[in-house]
Amino acid sequence: MRSENIDDYANGSTNAHKMAAKQQEISITEFFEKNKHILGFDSRSKSLLMGIKEAVDNSLDACEEAGFLPDLIIKVERLQEEDEYRITVEDNGPGILHKMIPNVFGRLLYGSRFHALRQSRGQQGIGISATVMYGNISTGKPAHIESKIEGKDEVAWKMDITIDTKINRPVVTNDVAFTWEGKDHGTKIEYTTKGRYITGKQSIFEYLKNTAIVNPHARIEFHDPEGKKYLFERATEQMPPKSKEIKPHPEGMEIGDMMKYAQNTQQKTAAAFLKNDFSRITERIAEEVLSKAGVAPSTPPLSLTRDQCKAMIGAIAQVKIMAPPTDCLSPIGDVLIKKGLMHILDGMRPDYYATPVTRPPKAVNGNPFVVEAGIVYGGDISSDDQVTILRFANRVPLLYQQGACAITKAISEVDWRRYGLEQRGGKGIPYGPAIILVHVASTKVPFTSEGKEAVASFAELQNEIEQALRLCARNLKSHLNKMERKSKTSAKFEIVQDLIPAIAKKASEMLGRPMPDLSRTISKIMNVVWVESRAKKEGQRVLSVKYTLHNYTLQERTVGLHAKLPKECVNLTLFTNPYFVSMNDDGKATWEVRNLQPSASLQISFELKGEMADTFDADDIYISGINPVLVMGAEALPGDWGIKGLEIIESDESVPADEEEDIEEAEDLGDE
């Protein structure tokens, strides 16, 4: 506004003129300076954590994008002034170009990921610059940045940065080049901030521990204010797949989004607009959508009205469109979720890690997302308290606003009583010795605020979370049922093995006759094929596995054993086993045991070698070729395994009437 116009307003006699004279543009930095709580800087303890979180997120994103296994060092030092801390976060990432350092750390809403439809931790370009801003405001001290980019002859640069909140621009001082000894590339930020260091569930230590769970490829070193060092070693050298930028998916898109895309497109027709500007829209699907919407394919996108865009959105909901492509996302994956949980929670000695679940991709508001879930059960986990909930979004732990999060709401909606956990009233967070992990990966996670502390409760998203939880809970329930049946049968077997020989021995002594062979008698009472599994760690990367089959029935048995192995850990000990048949590309292995005689036993053993060896659960063994009612210690082979070509797989053995009676008698004996 020109100064003469302002003067005219100021000289006016009406209230409107006086009010107009005071109106002016507000800098985004000024806005967040006065509304720090929106970014999560709403308490001393939370502010300390939020700054570290933003720096760690940036470091992990940079390392992964450059293809480096992350090595992070985080230091928290308590200074002499009250509630003042010096925070240092250093990484081995690709570094930042000298001219870009001021904008990255000293300018809000500046970044490379806001418009990119691909998964990343940082999205808005606010986090790290907001951390610098808060440090400037709370202590009056600048942030110190050091960075060196890749290259043998490249020098490192260091500078101090503050932010001019009036114009949202960095103010740089002490900008010099230097030789960074022992550092080939990387970035370090050091800033001073007001805060309060705490321990417990919402502490920096807990945040870093949870970060290590869902980022098992990262090495994280933490130094607390007392000088104590904590080290979370990387559990794997397997990098997560790089996410690729994609076009928006039309599923779940709003009318305003469709209108915006139509106004900005370079395409000349509505048909070309749908086909080329959205993912999973083919020429045939575009024509079908436009036909249902009553829009001519040749209509210029710029001339599409609100009603036409609304009709197109409605038509998209009626047409079957492929799920969004997954290469824009980088989910953790079932095996690495389990590896991360085992690596960090091993001290709790849990009894079971329920097989994690990764759901197929879906879309909300045109943004693809994937939900993953895992459950840890038993061991030293408290059984008297509510289960521990670990919430993650794009591999970042969410420690605050648990009650407002879609993840918590989805957990509360599941009837956990069906799966072996206590749930008072049938709703709410269950009680029991369990830890529930949920991870949401998306090109744009719908957070409830800029602080990125809770996931918004969109119906599509919450439904997917519930589905993942139910699948994971069924895996847990199946395991608990298997262990319960195994325990009862084991107790029954011990009674039979001890009691009957003792009675027979006493009777033989009284009658003066030789001790009879009781093997068939015991087999008739037991009437099961017992599969006993054992797994033993031999060092850090070797797992010895042994299966023992006991035929406690009156018939010879031919059975197939099946297990899904971590394929990269398989070695010759598997293939040289005489009972081994085959293994497919997914690591699903099959062994065939033919004509196992009554009262006979045999062993199948092999080794797994590699960093993923310990993720294999020997109890996850399946059986085929025999009625599962007659088997203890293994489940029936799932129909979705798709294993074909074995005669034993095709057999459909029924239980003879006399064997049914034996089973009932044995069960009655076990109950007694």
XYZ file of C-alpha atoms in Angstrom:
672
model
C 0.000 0.000 0.000
C 1.390 3.431 -0.924
C 2.275 5.807 1.920
C -0.018 8.603 0.665
C -2.984 6.227 0.789
C -2.113 5.246 4.359
C -1.949 8.935 5.257
C -5.365 9.456 3.666
C -6.790 6.633 5.784
C -5.102 7.946 8.936
C -6.518 11.445 8.343
C -10.011 10.088 7.822
C -12.631 10.694 10.454
C -14.419 7.325 10.425
C -13.502 4.249 12.454
C -13.115 2.313 9.219
C -10.387 4.704 8.065
C -8.554 4.416 11.392
C -8.773 0.627 11.366
C -7.594 0.457 7.749
C -4.508 2.474 8.655
C -3.451 -0.252 11.106
C -3.828 -3.184 8.719
C -0.643 -4.736 7.345
C 0.766 -8.005 6.025
C 1.881 -10.532 8.648
C 5.083 -12.487 8.104
C 4.709 -16.266 8.451
C 7.630 -16.201 10.891
C 5.948 -13.518 12.990
C 2.789 -15.606 13.071
C 4.569 -18.700 14.358
C 6.664 -16.575 16.701
C 3.467 -15.559 18.476
C 1.863 -19.006 18.084
C 4.746 -21.322 18.970
C 2.340 -23.867 20.466
C 1.015 -24.702 16.978
C 4.457 -26.071 16.095
C 4.683 -28.042 19.343
C 6.771 -25.548 21.344
C 4.144 -25.197 24.078
C 6.089 -26.328 27.160
C 9.722 -26.416 28.254
C 10.020 -30.236 28.187
C 8.174 -30.601 24.893
C 10.156 -27.785 23.242
C 13.433 -29.549 24.037
C 12.176 -32.762 22.430
C 10.583 -31.074 19.395
C 13.835 -29.358 18.386
C 15.771 -32.636 18.492
C 12.960 -34.425 16.638
C 13.042 -31.935 13.761
C 16.835 -32.132 13.434
C 16.831 -35.951 13.552
C 14.040 -36.123 10.939
C 16.063 -33.939 8.561
C 19.218 -35.997 9.107
C 17.487 -39.331 8.443
C 15.747 -37.980 5.323
C 19.022 -36.597 3.937
C 20.998 -39.797 4.583
C 18.370 -42.048 3.029
C 17.925 -39.827 -0.015
C 21.688 -39.939 -0.613
C 21.891 -43.699 0.015
C 24.006 -43.486 3.204
C 23.388 -45.685 6.236
C 22.597 -43.013 8.877
C 25.071 -42.366 11.717
C 23.590 -39.803 14.099
C 25.091 -38.221 17.211
C 22.793 -36.269 19.540
C 24.132 -34.339 22.536
C 22.173 -32.472 25.220
C 24.267 -30.247 27.514
C 22.876 -28.371 30.503
C 24.245 -24.808 30.712
C 24.721 -22.567 33.718
C 21.737 -20.356 32.994
C 18.384 -21.568 34.272
C 16.567 -24.029 31.934
C 19.103 -23.405 29.148
C 20.505 -26.279 27.074
C 22.919 -26.628 24.178
C 21.708 -29.185 21.626
C 23.970 -30.753 19.004
C 22.773 -33.035 16.212
C 25.363 -34.350 13.765
C 24.903 -36.688 10.802
C 26.883 -38.290 7.983
C 24.506 -37.112 5.254
C 25.428 -35.613 1.875
C 25.852 -32.113 3.317
C 24.238 -28.855 2.156
C 25.497 -26.462 -0.513
C 27.051 -23.367 1.061
C 24.594 -20.933 -0.508
C 21.602 -23.036 0.582
C 22.515 -23.351 4.280
C 20.965 -19.982 5.339
C 17.614 -20.722 3.669
C 17.394 -24.301 4.988
C 17.957 -23.269 8.612
C 16.777 -19.661 8.621
C 13.618 -19.432 6.535
C 10.224 -20.919 7.348
C 8.205 -22.644 4.607
C 11.309 -23.292 2.537
C 12.072 -26.819 1.360
C 11.974 -29.381 -1.425
C 9.307 -31.808 -0.204
C 6.074 -29.827 0.137
C 4.959 -30.260 -3.503
C 6.492 -33.721 -3.991
C 4.028 -36.631 -3.769
C 6.340 -39.113 -2.067
C 6.935 -40.269 1.471
C 9.324 -38.272 3.648
C 9.548 -37.295 7.303
C 9.705 -33.575 6.620
C 6.847 -32.136 4.576
C 6.215 -28.429 5.112
C 9.718 -26.923 5.349
C 8.982 -25.541 8.814
C 10.527 -27.874 11.391
C 14.253 -27.146 11.579
C 13.902 -23.417 10.852
C 11.212 -23.215 13.564
C 13.693 -24.863 15.942
C 16.285 -22.192 15.099
C 13.632 -19.496 15.540
C 12.577 -20.808 18.965
C 16.203 -20.988 20.090
C 16.722 -17.368 18.936
C 13.599 -16.204 20.782
C 14.110 -18.102 24.032
C 17.855 -17.442 24.512
C 18.801 -14.658 22.086
C 21.645 -16.825 20.764
C 22.198 -17.846 17.116
C 22.295 -21.388 15.818
C 25.693 -22.653 14.649
C 25.757 -24.747 11.459
C 28.598 -26.784 9.971
C 28.297 -28.695 6.712
C 30.486 -30.419 4.145
C 29.226 -31.833 0.850
C 30.565 -34.927 -0.876
C 33.735 -34.539 -2.866
C 37.433 -35.003 -2.262
C 38.351 -31.345 -2.754
C 35.291 -29.789 -1.122
C 35.794 -27.594 1.939
C 33.436 -27.403 4.896
C 31.544 -24.250 5.825
C 30.352 -22.986 9.173
C 28.177 -20.020 10.076
C 25.877 -18.596 12.743
C 22.230 -18.010 11.829
C 19.372 -16.021 13.320
C 16.000 -15.263 11.709
C 14.586 -11.830 10.952
C 10.965 -12.564 11.820
C 9.687 -9.396 10.144
C 10.631 -10.588 6.659
C 11.190 -14.354 7.240
C 14.816 -14.193 6.126
C 18.065 -15.540 7.637
C 20.696 -13.279 9.175
C 24.148 -14.849 8.741
C 27.306 -14.057 10.739
C 30.748 -15.684 11.088
C 30.470 -17.354 7.674
C 33.836 -19.055 7.074
C 35.325 -22.069 5.337
C 37.283 -24.579 7.405
C 38.810 -28.043 7.289
C 36.560 -30.583 8.996
C 38.996 -33.197 10.224
C 37.813 -36.800 9.938
C 34.603 -35.844 8.146
C 34.057 -36.739 4.491
C 30.558 -35.267 4.399
C 27.743 -34.405 6.756
C 25.958 -31.651 8.645
C 25.985 -30.500 12.268
C 23.587 -28.081 13.917
C 24.272 -26.679 17.362
C 21.744 -24.383 19.003
C 20.870 -23.103 22.464
C 17.310 -23.237 23.731
C 15.195 -22.985 26.832
C 13.876 -26.345 27.950
C 13.427 -28.918 30.689
C 15.021 -32.337 30.469
C 12.741 -35.142 31.640
C 12.734 -38.936 31.653
C 9.802 -41.283 31.048
C 7.396 -41.963 28.193
C 7.727 -38.530 26.555
C 11.464 -38.137 26.977
C 14.224 -37.645 24.411
C 15.590 -41.094 25.230
C 12.191 -42.704 24.588
C 11.841 -40.813 21.294
C 15.270 -41.996 20.105
C 14.596 -45.572 21.237
C 11.328 -45.632 19.282
C 13.066 -44.041 16.300
C 15.565 -46.918 16.359
C 12.694 -49.452 16.283
C 11.248 -48.205 12.979
C 14.616 -47.198 11.519
C 16.651 -50.367 12.171
C 19.172 -49.296 9.509
C 20.246 -46.254 11.583
C 22.944 -45.999 14.240
C 21.977 -43.468 16.911
C 24.327 -42.239 19.636
C 22.834 -40.158 22.451
C 24.635 -38.211 25.194
C 22.321 -36.999 27.977
C 22.907 -33.944 30.217
C 24.525 -36.136 32.897
C 27.197 -37.245 30.444
C 25.798 -40.766 30.066
C 26.074 -42.290 26.605
C 23.385 -44.480 25.037
C 23.987 -46.333 21.785
C 21.320 -47.801 19.521
C 23.329 -49.862 17.061
C 21.867 -50.483 13.637
C 20.065 -53.817 13.455
C 20.443 -54.156 9.687
C 22.415 -52.691 6.816
C 19.405 -53.041 4.553
C 18.358 -49.548 3.480
C 14.648 -48.787 3.085
C 13.536 -48.553 -0.552
C 13.750 -45.026 -1.955
C 10.349 -43.440 -2.437
C 9.610 -42.039 -5.901
C 7.499 -39.005 -6.720
C 4.131 -39.850 -8.287
C 1.067 -38.105 -9.642
C -1.959 -37.682 -7.330
C -4.369 -40.607 -7.069
C -8.029 -39.659 -7.743
C -9.501 -41.842 -4.978
C -10.824 -39.766 -2.083
C -10.091 -36.442 -3.809
C -12.101 -33.329 -2.876
C -13.952 -31.126 -5.402
C -11.675 -28.158 -4.702
C -8.602 -30.278 -5.451
C -10.071 -31.379 -8.774
C -10.857 -27.769 -9.709
C -7.334 -26.650 -8.743
C -5.688 -29.395 -10.818
C -7.956 -28.573 -13.773
C -6.948 -24.901 -13.660
C -3.217 -25.682 -13.506
C -3.005 -28.490 -16.068
C -1.167 -28.228 -19.389
C -3.537 -30.724 -21.045
C -5.996 -29.564 -23.715
C -8.894 -31.980 -23.090
C -10.634 -33.428 -20.038
C -9.752 -36.970 -21.178
C -6.045 -36.138 -21.482
C -6.232 -34.290 -18.144
C -7.478 -37.379 -16.284
C -5.137 -39.751 -18.099
C -1.902 -37.761 -17.788
C -2.270 -35.807 -14.534
C -3.412 -38.643 -12.242
C -1.970 -42.039 -11.408
C -3.770 -45.279 -12.344
C -6.080 -43.553 -14.873
C -5.925 -45.215 -18.266
C -7.612 -43.970 -21.432
C -10.460 -46.456 -20.935
C -11.009 -45.444 -17.308
C -10.893 -41.740 -18.228
C -13.606 -42.259 -20.848
C -15.727 -44.271 -18.376
C -15.433 -41.574 -15.695
C -16.334 -38.774 -18.103
C -19.236 -40.783 -19.516
C -20.715 -41.361 -16.048
C -20.135 -37.696 -15.173
C -21.787 -36.466 -18.362
C -18.694 -34.510 -19.426
C -17.514 -34.547 -23.035
C -13.954 -35.953 -23.356
C -12.967 -32.993 -25.535
C -13.960 -30.408 -22.898
C -11.039 -28.059 -22.118
C -10.019 -28.522 -18.434
C -9.933 -24.740 -17.918
C -13.651 -24.566 -18.706
C -14.710 -27.316 -16.282
C -17.331 -25.965 -13.887
C -17.751 -26.773 -10.214
C -20.759 -29.018 -11.019
C -18.766 -30.901 -13.668
C -15.852 -31.438 -11.262
C -18.331 -32.649 -8.642
C -19.828 -35.089 -11.138
C -16.341 -36.358 -12.048
C -15.534 -36.954 -8.352
C -18.788 -38.914 -8.007
C -18.001 -40.952 -11.128
C -14.511 -41.789 -9.891
C -16.088 -43.329 -6.772
C -18.193 -45.619 -9.009
C -15.355 -46.797 -11.249
C -12.923 -49.482 -10.170
C -9.449 -47.920 -10.186
C -6.246 -49.705 -9.251
C -4.777 -48.943 -5.835
C -2.093 -46.240 -5.763
C 1.435 -47.297 -6.787
C 3.597 -48.293 -3.841
C 6.936 -46.940 -5.080
C 6.050 -43.492 -3.718
C 5.993 -45.002 -0.224
C 8.665 -46.631 1.880
C 6.908 -48.887 4.391
C 9.080 -50.627 6.954
C 7.961 -54.137 5.976
C 6.968 -57.123 8.097
C 10.478 -58.500 8.623
C 12.124 -55.183 9.515
C 9.331 -54.255 11.938
C 9.975 -57.504 13.746
C 13.744 -56.990 13.561
C 13.475 -53.475 14.994
C 11.211 -54.607 17.825
C 13.468 -57.554 18.674
C 16.606 -55.428 18.556
C 15.326 -52.736 20.942
C 12.852 -54.640 23.159
C 14.948 -57.775 23.680
C 15.579 -56.748 27.313
C 11.884 -57.273 28.061
C 12.232 -60.924 26.993
C 8.785 -61.092 25.349
C 7.297 -64.510 24.694
C 6.101 -63.728 21.209
C 6.350 -61.217 18.384
C 3.064 -61.516 16.487
C 3.750 -61.645 12.754
C 3.563 -57.980 11.663
C 1.047 -56.955 9.006
C 1.521 -54.542 6.082
C -1.775 -53.601 4.415
C -2.198 -52.933 0.672
C -1.958 -49.230 -0.263
C -5.051 -47.014 -0.185
C -5.648 -43.289 -0.739
C -7.188 -40.472 1.263
C -7.688 -37.030 -0.334
C -5.694 -38.289 -3.321
C -2.664 -39.169 -1.173
C -1.582 -42.840 -1.054
C -0.970 -44.390 2.354
C -0.025 -47.753 3.851
C -0.763 -49.006 7.359
C 1.502 -51.445 9.217
C 0.962 -53.062 12.608
C 2.800 -55.360 14.998
C 2.219 -56.799 18.486
C 4.704 -57.895 21.149
C 3.320 -60.151 23.888
C 4.350 -61.560 27.274
C 7.731 -61.690 28.970
C 8.493 -58.872 31.403
C 5.753 -56.615 29.984
C 3.332 -55.628 32.747
C 0.011 -57.478 32.603
C -1.801 -55.156 35.050
C -1.622 -51.951 33.022
C -3.026 -50.801 29.715
C -1.043 -52.012 26.720
C 1.768 -49.763 25.514
C 0.956 -48.061 22.206
C 3.789 -47.158 19.826
C 2.499 -44.702 17.191
C 4.526 -43.796 14.101
C 3.986 -41.706 10.968
C 6.526 -41.903 8.134
C 8.980 -43.638 10.517
C 8.684 -40.829 13.110
C 7.495 -41.585 16.687
C 4.405 -39.719 17.887
C 4.736 -39.139 21.641
C 2.059 -36.525 22.312
C -1.731 -36.200 21.899
C -2.307 -39.949 22.007
C -6.004 -39.545 22.800
C -6.614 -37.357 19.738
C -4.936 -39.741 17.300
C -6.704 -41.990 14.771
C -4.336 -44.792 15.745
C -5.512 -44.753 19.378
C -9.152 -44.509 18.309
C -8.743 -47.506 15.991
C -7.132 -49.557 18.778
C -10.027 -48.639 21.082
C -12.604 -49.821 18.508
C -11.190 -53.348 18.176
C -12.754 -56.010 20.439
C -9.521 -57.270 22.007
C -11.326 -59.754 24.243
C -11.576 -62.044 21.219
C -7.789 -62.081 20.969
C -6.803 -62.813 24.563
C -6.523 -59.297 26.060
C -8.719 -57.773 28.749
C -10.943 -54.890 27.646
C -13.353 -53.430 30.135
C -16.716 -52.771 28.524
C -15.637 -54.083 25.126
C -14.151 -50.737 24.050
C -11.146 -48.616 24.885
C -7.441 -49.363 25.211
C -7.030 -53.005 26.324
C -5.127 -54.265 29.347
C -2.513 -56.986 29.229
C 1.166 -57.851 28.705
C 1.377 -56.402 25.190
C 2.902 -53.617 23.111
C 0.961 -52.538 20.002
C 2.834 -50.824 17.160
C 1.097 -48.956 14.325
C 2.895 -47.160 11.490
C 1.199 -44.939 8.906
C 3.258 -44.212 5.775
C 1.912 -41.640 3.324
C 2.910 -39.041 0.772
C 1.098 -36.569 3.040
C 0.184 -37.795 6.516
C -3.002 -35.994 7.658
C -1.744 -34.630 10.976
C -4.090 -32.800 13.326
C -1.667 -29.843 13.607
C 1.630 -28.454 12.335
C 3.278 -29.995 15.406
C 2.766 -33.434 13.757
C 1.796 -35.152 17.017
C -1.380 -37.060 16.075
C -2.964 -38.480 12.908
C -6.372 -37.118 11.909
C -9.320 -39.521 12.022
C -10.251 -39.910 8.359
C -12.697 -42.823 7.958
C -10.610 -44.577 5.262
C -7.447 -44.327 7.333
C -8.991 -45.454 10.619
C -10.648 -48.419 8.898
C -7.305 -49.551 7.443
C -5.670 -49.293 10.873
C -8.430 -51.438 12.389
C -8.045 -54.039 9.622
C -4.283 -54.250 10.167
C -4.756 -54.581 13.928
C -7.305 -57.376 13.549
C -5.023 -59.342 11.219
C -2.112 -58.938 13.594
C -4.299 -59.832 16.591
C -5.430 -63.013 14.834
C -1.789 -64.031 14.471
C -1.374 -63.477 18.208
C -4.552 -65.407 19.050
C -3.485 -68.295 16.831
C -0.163 -68.457 18.657
C -1.790 -68.313 22.108
C -4.240 -71.075 21.144
C -1.405 -73.200 19.789
C 0.625 -72.753 22.965
C -2.405 -73.555 25.143
C -3.197 -76.743 23.225
C 0.453 -77.728 23.260
C 0.663 -77.167 26.997
C -2.451 -79.271 27.697
C -1.316 -82.081 25.411
C 2.178 -81.971 26.912
C 0.720 -82.326 30.403
C -1.480 -85.194 29.220
C 1.501 -86.857 27.535
C 3.592 -86.632 30.695
C 0.766 -88.218 32.703
C 0.391 -91.048 30.179
C 4.141 -91.671 29.945
C 4.605 -91.713 33.699
C 1.369 -93.306 34.911
C 0.888 -96.217 32.495
C 4.476 -97.570 32.732
C 4.284 -97.283 36.517
C 1.001 -99.268 36.600
C 2.364 -101.832 34.130
C 5.566 -102.260 36.146
C 3.648 -102.769 39.379
C 1.260 -105.244 37.736
C 4.175 -107.162 36.181
C 5.898 -107.458 39.531
C 2.712 -108.631 41.224
C 1.977 -111.225 38.505
C 5.591 -112.200 37.991
C 5.407 -111.506 34.275
C 7.764 -109.544 31.980
C 7.113 -105.847 31.333
C 4.971 -105.493 28.138
C 5.761 -103.154 25.242
C 3.575 -100.089 25.911
C 4.446 -98.031 22.852
C 1.262 -98.916 20.919
C -0.863 -98.410 24.025
C 0.600 -94.944 24.576
C 0.203 -94.154 20.880
C -3.444 -95.225 20.954
C -4.181 -92.978 23.911
C -2.243 -90.000 22.583
C -3.219 -90.400 18.918
C -1.321 -87.328 17.680
C 1.601 -86.505 15.452
C 3.702 -84.314 17.703
C 5.821 -81.584 16.069
C 8.375 -80.250 18.532
C 10.267 -77.103 17.528
C 13.513 -75.766 18.960
C 15.569 -72.728 17.967
C 18.856 -71.650 19.508
C 21.012 -68.621 18.802
C 24.613 -69.479 17.984
C 26.219 -66.058 18.215
C 24.769 -62.856 16.775
C 23.942 -64.058 13.275
C 23.360 -67.807 13.441
C 20.133 -69.560 14.411
C 20.045 -73.354 14.771
C 16.591 -74.809 14.106
C 15.449 -78.341 14.890
C 12.064 -79.991 14.326
C 11.310 -83.373 15.879
C 8.322 -85.375 14.623
C 6.842 -88.077 16.912
C 4.178 -90.371 15.464
C 1.973 -91.173 18.455
C -0.740 -92.804 16.327
C -1.426 -96.391 15.283
C -0.850 -95.750 11.566
C 2.182 -94.854 9.517
C 2.033 -91.209 8.464
C 3.130 -89.189 5.442
C 3.196 -85.466 6.135
C 4.493 -82.233 4.678
C 6.127 -79.550 6.816
C 6.191 -75.916 5.676
C 7.823 -72.740 7.005
C 8.520 -69.274 5.638
C 12.251 -68.605 6.024
C 14.238 -65.362 5.643
C 15.605 -66.319 2.236
C 18.814 -64.305 2.535
C 19.768 -66.391 5.601
C 19.364 -69.818 3.982
C 22.498 -71.935 3.452
C 23.511 -75.467 2.454
C 22.343 -77.012 5.733
C 18.784 -76.597 4.476
C 19.264 -78.164 1.042
C 21.312 -81.133 2.253
C 18.606 -82.276 4.635
C 17.200 -85.574 3.259
C 13.600 -84.486 3.821
C 13.910 -81.130 2.046
C 11.734 -80.784 -1.097
C 11.681 -77.181 -2.333
C 11.711 -73.453 -1.534
C 9.999 -70.759 -3.627
C 10.996 -67.149 -4.273
C 9.178 -65.963 -1.134
C 11.251 -68.232 1.109
C 8.435 -70.741 1.675
C 10.198 -74.038 2.292
C 8.720 -77.557 2.202
C 9.925 -80.835 3.737
C 8.304 -84.206 3.072
C 8.303 -87.072 5.577
C 7.007 -90.356 4.181
C 5.865 -93.488 5.984
C 6.718 -92.440 9.524
C 5.955 -95.591 11.511
C 3.811 -95.670 14.686
C 5.828 -94.769 17.826
C 8.732 -93.632 15.597
C 10.469 -90.235 15.609
C 12.754 -88.295 13.287
C 14.500 -84.904 13.182
C 14.746 -82.124 10.609
C 17.484 -79.589 11.380
C 19.173 -76.688 9.595
C 20.865 -73.349 10.262
C 20.011 -69.798 9.261
C 22.929 -67.366 8.943
C 22.708 -63.588 8.584
C 21.419 -60.447 10.287
C 17.793 -61.475 9.747
C 18.198 -65.025 11.057
C 16.690 -64.244 14.455
C 13.465 -62.920 12.891
C 12.457 -66.503 12.093
C 10.036 -67.989 14.643
C 10.408 -71.766 14.737
C 6.865 -72.097 16.113
C 5.475 -70.753 12.817
C 5.437 -74.204 11.248
C 2.621 -75.619 9.091
C 1.619 -79.146 8.160
C -0.181 -80.799 5.245
C -1.127 -84.277 4.085
C -2.782 -85.166 7.400
C -5.893 -84.025 9.191
C -4.776 -81.128 11.429
C -6.933 -82.544 14.252
C -4.300 -85.280 14.605
C -1.377 -82.831 14.821
C 0.024 -81.023 17.822
C 2.609 -78.243 17.446
C 1.815 -77.183 13.860
C -1.066 -75.466 12.086
C -2.805 -76.493 8.873
C -1.108 -75.060 5.799
C -2.817 -71.751 4.832
C -4.607 -71.861 1.509
C -2.906 -68.660 0.285
C 0.562 -70.244 0.257
C -0.093 -71.571 -3.221
C 2.198 -74.627 -2.868
C 1.405 -77.200 -5.554
C 2.830 -80.319 -7.082
C 3.135 -82.477 -3.965
C 0.965 -85.525 -3.604
C 0.782 -85.016 0.141
C -0.663 -81.530 -0.301
C -3.574 -82.919 -2.255
C -4.541 -85.678 0.199
C -7.734 -85.139 2.169
C -7.476 -87.595 4.986
C -10.481 -87.944 7.212
C -10.357 -89.219 10.770
C -11.673 -92.789 11.091
C -14.438 -93.390 13.623
C -12.192 -95.418 15.950
C -9.583 -92.652 15.924
C -12.285 -90.071 16.752
C -13.138 -92.161 19.822
C -9.453 -92.362 20.764
C -9.130 -88.584 20.454
C -12.158 -88.046 22.694
C -10.813 -90.534 25.276
C -7.399 -88.881 25.242
C -8.950 -85.447 25.676
C -11.073 -86.719 28.579
C -7.947 -88.202 30.204
C -6.116 -84.933 29.787
C -9.007 -83.027 31.389
C -9.020 -85.421 34.342
